[in-house]
Short mmCIF file of C-alpha atoms in Angstrom, two decimals:
data_model
loop_
_atom_site.label_atom_id
_atom_site.label_comp_id
_atom_site.label_asym_id
_atom_site.label_seq_id
_atom_site.Cartn_x
_atom_site.Cartn_y
_atom_site.Cartn_z
CA MET A 722 -16.28 -15.48 30.11
CA VAL A 723 -14.83 -13.52 33.35
CA SER A 724 -17.57 -11.88 35.34
CA ASN A 725 -17.34 -8.02 35.97
CA HIS A 726 -17.92 -8.88 39.80
CA ASN A 727 -14.52 -10.20 39.95
CA VAL A 728 -12.71 -6.99 38.80
CA LYS A 729 -11.60 -5.07 41.67
CA ARG A 730 -12.56 -1.27 41.73
CA THR A 731 -10.37 1.40 43.32
CA ARG A 732 -12.35 4.15 44.49
CA VAL A 733 -10.51 7.58 44.19
CA SER A 734 -11.32 10.14 46.57
CA PRO A 735 -12.50 13.61 45.83
CA GLU A 736 -9.12 15.10 46.94
CA ALA A 737 -7.47 12.80 44.33
CA LEU A 738 -9.47 13.99 41.90
CA GLU A 739 -8.97 17.16 42.76
CA ALA A 740 -4.99 17.12 42.76
CA LYS A 741 -5.08 15.27 39.37
CA ARG A 742 -7.28 18.33 37.77
CA LEU A 743 -4.93 20.60 39.53
CA LYS A 744 -1.98 18.93 38.07
CA GLU A 745 -3.10 18.80 34.56
CA LEU A 746 -3.96 22.61 34.77
CA SER A 747 -0.86 23.55 35.82
CA LYS A 748 0.83 21.42 32.85
CA VAL A 749 -1.41 23.31 30.41
CA LYS A 750 -0.45 26.84 32.06
CA GLU A 751 2.97 25.46 31.79
CA TYR A 752 3.12 24.93 27.76
CA LEU A 753 0.96 28.08 26.94
CA ALA A 754 3.87 29.93 28.55
CA LEU A 755 6.41 27.84 26.44
CA ASN A 756 4.20 28.71 23.66
CA ASP A 757 3.88 32.46 24.24
CA ASP A 758 7.58 32.98 25.25
CA LEU A 759 8.61 31.15 21.61
CA LEU A 760 6.16 32.99 19.47
CA ALA A 761 7.92 36.30 20.96
CA ARG A 762 11.35 35.07 20.17
CA LYS A 763 10.43 34.15 16.75
CA ARG A 764 8.88 37.69 16.01
CA SER A 765 11.88 39.45 17.64
CA LYS A 766 14.20 37.32 15.02
CA THR A 767 16.49 36.37 17.67
CA TYR A 768 18.52 33.61 16.66
CA ARG A 769 20.54 32.57 20.09
CA LYS A 770 21.73 29.40 21.86
CA GLU A 771 18.82 29.91 24.32
CA ASP A 772 16.72 30.24 21.57
CA PHE A 773 17.36 27.26 20.30
CA GLU A 774 17.05 25.38 23.63
CA ALA A 775 13.35 27.17 23.97
CA THR A 776 12.28 25.31 20.59
CA THR A 777 13.92 21.96 22.17
CA ARG A 778 11.56 22.78 25.40
CA ILE A 779 8.51 23.09 23.73
CA LEU A 780 9.04 20.35 20.72
CA SER A 781 9.89 17.78 23.82
CA ILE A 782 6.01 18.34 24.63
CA ASN A 783 4.74 18.90 21.20
CA PRO A 784 6.57 17.51 18.16
CA GLU A 785 3.62 18.65 15.85
CA PHE A 786 4.23 22.12 16.47
CA TYR A 787 5.49 22.74 13.02
CA THR A 788 6.27 26.58 13.78
CA ALA A 789 8.67 25.41 16.32
CA TRP A 790 10.34 23.33 13.82
CA ASN A 791 10.43 26.20 11.23
CA TYR A 792 11.98 28.62 14.23
CA ARG A 793 14.79 25.76 14.92
CA ARG A 794 15.61 25.75 11.33
CA GLU A 795 16.04 29.65 10.81
CA ILE A 796 18.15 29.45 14.13
CA PHE A 797 20.64 27.03 12.41
CA LEU A 798 20.80 29.22 9.47
CA ASN A 799 21.15 32.71 10.79
CA GLY A 800 22.36 32.04 14.19
CA LEU A 801 24.16 28.73 14.77
CA PHE A 802 25.74 27.98 11.25
CA PRO A 803 27.43 31.23 10.45
CA ALA A 804 29.49 30.97 13.48
CA SER A 805 30.32 27.51 13.45
CA THR A 806 33.03 25.40 11.36
CA PRO A 807 31.77 22.52 9.05
CA ALA A 808 32.49 19.98 11.64
CA GLN A 809 30.55 21.80 14.34
CA ILE A 810 27.61 22.19 11.89
CA ASP A 811 27.84 18.53 11.14
CA GLU A 812 27.87 17.92 15.12
CA PHE A 813 24.67 20.20 15.48
CA LEU A 814 23.01 18.26 12.67
CA SER A 815 23.98 14.78 14.09
CA SER A 816 22.76 15.83 17.53
CA ASP A 817 19.00 17.08 16.06
CA LEU A 818 19.09 13.57 14.01
CA ASP A 819 19.61 11.94 17.61
CA MET A 820 17.12 14.31 19.13
CA THR A 821 14.53 13.38 16.56
CA MET A 822 15.16 9.70 17.16
CA ALA A 823 14.30 9.42 20.33
CA GLN A 824 11.08 11.46 19.61
CA LEU A 825 9.99 8.93 16.66
CA GLN A 826 10.51 6.29 19.27
CA ARG A 827 7.34 7.90 20.96
CA HIS A 828 5.67 9.62 18.03
CA PRO A 829 6.62 7.28 14.95
CA LYS A 830 3.85 8.94 12.66
CA VAL A 831 4.53 12.59 13.48
CA TYR A 832 5.17 14.07 9.81
CA TRP A 833 7.02 17.04 11.01
CA ILE A 834 9.70 14.82 12.95
CA TRP A 835 10.41 13.02 9.40
CA ASN A 836 10.65 16.47 7.63
CA HIS A 837 13.23 17.86 10.06
CA ARG A 838 15.46 14.81 9.73
CA ARG A 839 15.34 15.31 5.95
CA TRP A 840 16.20 18.98 6.24
CA CYS A 841 18.99 17.99 8.55
CA LEU A 842 20.50 15.56 6.05
CA GLU A 843 20.50 17.94 3.26
CA HIS A 844 22.25 20.71 5.27
CA VAL A 845 25.23 17.98 6.22
CA PRO A 846 28.34 20.20 5.23
CA GLU A 847 31.39 18.12 2.96
CA GLY A 848 33.85 16.68 5.24
CA PRO A 849 35.81 13.43 5.68
CA GLY A 850 33.93 10.38 7.16
CA GLU A 851 34.64 7.14 8.65
CA ASP A 852 36.32 6.00 5.33
CA GLY A 853 38.84 9.24 5.04
CA ASP A 854 36.84 10.63 1.96
CA SER A 855 37.24 14.42 2.06
CA ARG A 856 33.92 15.41 0.19
CA GLU A 857 31.21 13.18 0.88
CA GLY A 858 32.28 11.27 4.16
CA TRP A 859 30.06 13.09 6.53
CA ARG A 860 27.09 12.95 3.94
CA ARG A 861 27.54 9.17 3.21
CA ASP A 862 27.87 8.36 7.13
CA ASN A 863 24.52 10.17 7.71
CA TRP A 864 22.84 8.86 4.95
CA ASN A 865 23.97 5.50 5.63
CA LYS A 866 23.05 5.74 9.05
CA GLU A 867 19.51 6.94 7.93
CA MET A 868 18.87 3.62 6.12
CA PHE A 869 19.57 1.32 9.22
CA VAL A 870 16.97 4.06 10.97
CA ALA A 871 14.27 3.62 8.38
CA GLU A 872 14.71 -0.10 8.55
CA LYS A 873 14.51 -0.55 12.39
CA MET A 874 11.40 1.30 12.50
CA LEU A 875 9.83 -0.75 9.66
CA ASP A 876 10.63 -3.60 11.75
CA ARG A 877 8.93 -2.02 14.59
CA ASP A 878 5.69 -1.31 12.12
CA PRO A 879 5.99 -2.85 8.88
CA ARG A 880 3.14 -0.77 7.34
CA ASN A 881 4.44 2.82 8.85
CA PHE A 882 3.90 4.64 5.51
CA HIS A 883 5.78 7.49 6.87
CA ALA A 884 9.14 5.12 7.36
CA TRP A 885 8.36 3.74 3.93
CA ASN A 886 8.26 7.22 2.39
CA TYR A 887 11.43 8.19 4.13
CA ARG A 888 13.08 4.77 2.96
CA ARG A 889 12.27 5.95 -0.83
CA TYR A 890 13.46 9.32 0.05
CA ILE A 891 17.08 7.97 1.11
CA VAL A 892 17.07 5.83 -1.79
CA ALA A 893 16.19 8.32 -4.24
CA SER A 894 18.81 10.61 -2.72
CA TRP A 895 21.76 8.38 -2.42
CA PRO A 896 21.00 5.53 -4.85
CA SER A 897 24.16 3.80 -4.05
CA ILE A 898 22.79 2.70 -0.36
CA ARG A 899 20.73 0.43 -2.48
CA THR A 900 20.19 -1.45 -5.64
CA LYS A 901 17.03 -1.49 -7.11
CA ASP A 902 17.37 -5.39 -6.50
CA ASP A 903 18.21 -4.66 -2.96
CA GLU A 904 15.02 -3.28 -2.62
CA LEU A 905 12.96 -5.91 -4.44
CA LYS A 906 14.56 -8.36 -2.08
CA TYR A 907 13.64 -6.15 0.83
CA THR A 908 10.13 -5.45 -0.23
CA LYS A 909 9.76 -9.47 -0.54
CA LYS A 910 10.63 -10.09 2.56
CA LYS A 911 8.21 -7.52 4.35
CA ILE A 912 5.56 -8.92 2.24
CA GLN A 913 6.00 -12.47 2.89
CA SER A 914 5.79 -11.63 6.37
CA ASN A 915 2.54 -10.08 6.06
CA PHE A 916 0.79 -10.10 2.84
CA SER A 917 -1.58 -7.22 3.79
CA ASN A 918 1.15 -4.79 4.17
CA PHE A 919 -0.05 -2.17 1.58
CA SER A 920 3.30 -0.17 1.83
CA ALA A 921 5.37 -2.86 0.61
CA TRP A 922 3.50 -3.66 -2.18
CA HIS A 923 3.13 0.12 -3.12
CA GLN A 924 6.83 0.57 -2.52
CA ARG A 925 7.38 -2.71 -4.89
CA SER A 926 5.22 -1.17 -7.43
CA LYS A 927 7.50 2.09 -7.25
CA VAL A 928 10.73 -0.14 -7.80
CA LEU A 929 9.58 -2.02 -10.87
CA GLY A 930 8.11 0.68 -12.26
CA ALA A 931 11.76 2.68 -12.24
CA MET A 932 13.21 -0.50 -13.71
CA TRP A 933 11.03 -0.76 -16.70
CA GLU A 934 11.11 3.00 -17.60
CA VAL A 935 14.73 2.78 -18.18
CA THR A 936 15.46 5.10 -21.41
CA PRO A 937 18.31 5.50 -23.50
CA ALA A 938 18.93 8.87 -21.54
CA THR A 939 18.70 7.11 -18.05
CA ARG A 940 20.66 4.08 -18.64
CA THR A 941 23.59 2.94 -16.63
CA GLU A 942 26.90 1.67 -17.20
CA GLN A 943 25.51 -1.44 -16.25
CA ASP A 944 23.00 -1.01 -18.84
CA GLU A 945 25.10 -0.42 -21.58
CA GLY A 946 25.87 -3.26 -23.84
CA MET A 947 22.52 -4.94 -23.33
CA SER A 948 20.69 -5.37 -26.40
CA SER A 949 17.14 -4.10 -26.62
CA HIS A 950 15.92 -7.74 -27.40
CA HIS A 951 17.95 -9.19 -23.86
CA ALA A 952 16.30 -6.06 -22.05
CA HIS A 953 12.83 -6.77 -23.28
CA SER A 954 13.52 -10.51 -22.52
CA CYS A 955 14.55 -9.72 -19.00
CA CYS A 956 11.67 -7.28 -18.23
CA ARG A 957 9.13 -10.04 -19.54
CA LEU A 958 10.72 -12.91 -17.03
CA ILE A 959 10.47 -10.25 -14.27
CA ILE A 960 6.95 -9.30 -14.86
CA LEU A 961 6.06 -13.40 -15.01
CA LYS A 962 8.07 -13.62 -11.77
CA GLU A 963 5.79 -10.95 -10.49
CA PHE A 964 2.35 -12.61 -11.24
CA GLU A 965 3.74 -15.62 -9.94
CA PHE A 966 4.41 -14.06 -6.86
CA VAL A 967 1.19 -12.21 -6.62
CA LYS A 968 -0.49 -14.97 -7.29
CA SER A 969 0.70 -16.90 -4.11
CA ALA A 970 -0.68 -13.88 -2.13
CA LEU A 971 -3.94 -14.20 -4.00
CA TRP A 972 -4.47 -17.68 -2.93
CA THR A 973 -2.95 -17.44 0.40
CA ASP A 974 -5.56 -14.61 1.73
CA PRO A 975 -7.98 -13.70 -0.97
CA GLY A 976 -9.78 -11.55 1.11
CA ASP A 977 -6.81 -9.10 1.37
CA GLN A 978 -7.20 -6.14 -1.08
CA SER A 979 -3.54 -4.91 -0.93
CA ALA A 980 -2.43 -7.95 -3.43
CA TRP A 981 -5.48 -7.54 -5.65
CA ILE A 982 -4.48 -3.74 -5.95
CA TYR A 983 -0.96 -4.72 -6.55
CA HIS A 984 -2.30 -7.22 -9.15
CA ARG A 985 -4.26 -4.87 -10.87
CA TRP A 986 -1.35 -2.12 -11.26
CA LEU A 987 0.50 -5.29 -13.18
CA ILE A 988 -2.04 -5.84 -15.55
CA GLY A 989 -2.33 -2.06 -16.22
CA GLU A 990 -4.84 -1.44 -19.25
CA GLY A 991 -5.15 -4.72 -20.10
CA ASP A 992 -2.92 -4.06 -23.54
CA ASP A 993 -1.22 -7.73 -23.33
CA LEU A 994 -4.42 -9.91 -24.08
CA VAL A 995 -2.56 -12.84 -23.30
CA VAL A 996 -1.63 -11.86 -20.17
CA LEU A 997 -5.01 -10.69 -19.36
CA GLN A 998 -7.00 -13.80 -20.55
CA ARG A 999 -4.40 -15.91 -18.22
CA GLU A 1000 -5.07 -13.77 -15.29
CA ILE A 1001 -8.77 -14.07 -15.59
CA ASP A 1002 -8.52 -17.64 -16.03
CA VAL A 1003 -6.48 -17.81 -12.47
CA ILE A 1004 -9.12 -15.49 -11.07
CA GLU A 1005 -12.09 -17.95 -12.12
CA GLU A 1006 -10.01 -21.03 -10.64
CA LEU A 1007 -9.66 -19.21 -7.49
CA LEU A 1008 -13.38 -18.61 -7.46
CA VAL A 1009 -13.83 -22.35 -7.73
CA GLU A 1010 -12.50 -22.50 -4.23
CA GLU A 1011 -13.69 -19.22 -2.85
CA PRO A 1012 -17.05 -18.50 -4.31
CA ASP A 1013 -18.02 -15.62 -2.53
CA SER A 1014 -14.70 -13.95 -2.13
CA LYS A 1015 -15.51 -10.49 -2.63
CA TRP A 1016 -12.35 -8.99 -4.38
CA CYS A 1017 -12.10 -12.34 -6.69
CA LEU A 1018 -15.45 -11.24 -8.06
CA ASP A 1019 -14.66 -7.62 -8.21
CA SER A 1020 -11.20 -8.19 -10.30
CA LEU A 1021 -13.21 -10.57 -12.52
CA VAL A 1022 -15.32 -7.98 -13.15
CA HIS A 1023 -12.58 -5.09 -13.72
CA PHE A 1024 -10.65 -7.67 -15.99
CA GLN A 1025 -13.40 -8.83 -18.05
CA ARG A 1026 -14.17 -5.07 -18.84
CA LEU A 1027 -10.66 -4.51 -20.05
CA LEU A 1028 -11.42 -7.40 -22.23
CA LEU A 1029 -14.30 -5.88 -23.50
CA GLN A 1030 -12.46 -2.46 -24.24
CA HIS A 1031 -10.26 -4.70 -26.26
CA LYS A 1032 -12.89 -6.43 -28.27
CA ASP A 1033 -11.98 -4.82 -31.98
CA GLU A 1034 -8.49 -6.47 -31.24
CA SER A 1035 -9.70 -10.04 -30.36
CA SER A 1036 -12.26 -12.65 -31.06
CA VAL A 1037 -13.95 -12.27 -27.72
CA ASP A 1038 -17.65 -13.35 -26.99
CA VAL A 1039 -18.90 -10.05 -25.92
CA SER A 1040 -22.46 -11.33 -24.92
CA SER A 1041 -21.00 -13.98 -23.16
CA ILE A 1042 -18.43 -11.66 -21.11
CA GLN A 1043 -21.39 -9.11 -20.68
CA GLN A 1044 -23.49 -12.02 -18.66
CA ARG A 1045 -20.51 -13.17 -16.87
CA CYS A 1046 -20.13 -9.66 -15.27
CA VAL A 1047 -23.81 -9.45 -14.55
CA PHE A 1048 -23.95 -12.47 -13.03
CA ALA A 1049 -20.77 -11.54 -10.31
CA LEU A 1050 -22.04 -7.99 -10.30
CA THR A 1051 -25.39 -9.48 -8.83
CA LYS A 1052 -23.50 -11.90 -6.48
CA LEU A 1053 -21.38 -8.48 -5.18
CA GLU A 1054 -24.73 -6.77 -4.29
CA ALA A 1055 -25.63 -9.92 -2.07
CA ILE A 1056 -22.19 -10.03 -0.66
CA ASP A 1057 -21.18 -6.17 -0.28
CA PRO A 1058 -24.55 -4.31 -0.01
CA LYS A 1059 -22.92 -1.05 1.15
CA ARG A 1060 -21.57 -0.86 -2.44
CA LYS A 1061 -24.97 -2.18 -4.39
CA GLN A 1062 -25.32 1.23 -6.07
CA ARG A 1063 -21.80 1.24 -7.27
CA TYR A 1064 -22.43 -2.34 -8.90
CA GLN A 1065 -25.52 -1.67 -10.15
CA ASP A 1066 -23.80 1.70 -12.10
CA ILE A 1067 -21.41 -0.77 -13.36
CA LYS A 1068 -24.33 -3.35 -14.94
CA SER A 1069 -25.98 -0.06 -16.39
CA GLN A 1070 -22.42 0.73 -18.23
CA LEU A 1071 -22.43 -2.93 -19.59
#
């Protein structure tokens, strides 16, 4: 342990402190002046280039000033766009995407920056891109670039939910950028690098949920010709692989809640009693190795209660299940005393 006596302290003079205070006061006054100026411009409903530059100045200081973002978009729509060619509009928007990218480097979790990027993408005009497409070229180029941005931001912080939401938005808006299989591979890579990445698990549930909800009205050309029996078999195979995947996460880190929450999502209401009982057996097997695992015990109670809800559909020993739940809940009261009342409430419901 390093002694505090070894830490060299620098004495700051009263003059230096006063100089620092005056500098900070000057910055506050400057910001307030910019704020008042911008609000006056907005009230006057002027949409000139100098008004646009005024939004840039204040947003470089405070990117959470949503009124400035709204005014900036008004200037685009009412001032700059009407007097511009499609190529100039595309250039304006590309410049704003570059500007907000620089801001995301400093403020990766500011909602208004991500929101403005969405607005820019949605207003890119028709025009030729790198592939020569006369209609969707500019749009496609921008959407592809945004997927690259989202992935770079997730490389920096794999749990940035703003970046995950943005990625979902990109895929939903331009589905050809990534297939559902691509998304499953991507989320698996992120999860394997960190099992506690809740956002990646959540994204995976969204992708699989969309795959399992394919109806006749939403079938793609790739789905055509696939028999319902074959589709059902493929679905069951995917689900089986998911249980194996999440099982590896549970056994690797039974104390992390992310995989347990995903596990519950997979089982749902427990309508498949064979799967439900199988997963209860998996948890009981893990409990032998981790007898004091809070999430193990909590999930065991959760799934056994699901089993009780289906007691009319199977020959379950109700009394035995209730006793096992009470035992697990009593143990949870000791392991997790902050939620003691919750566990007691569940006991009373049994």
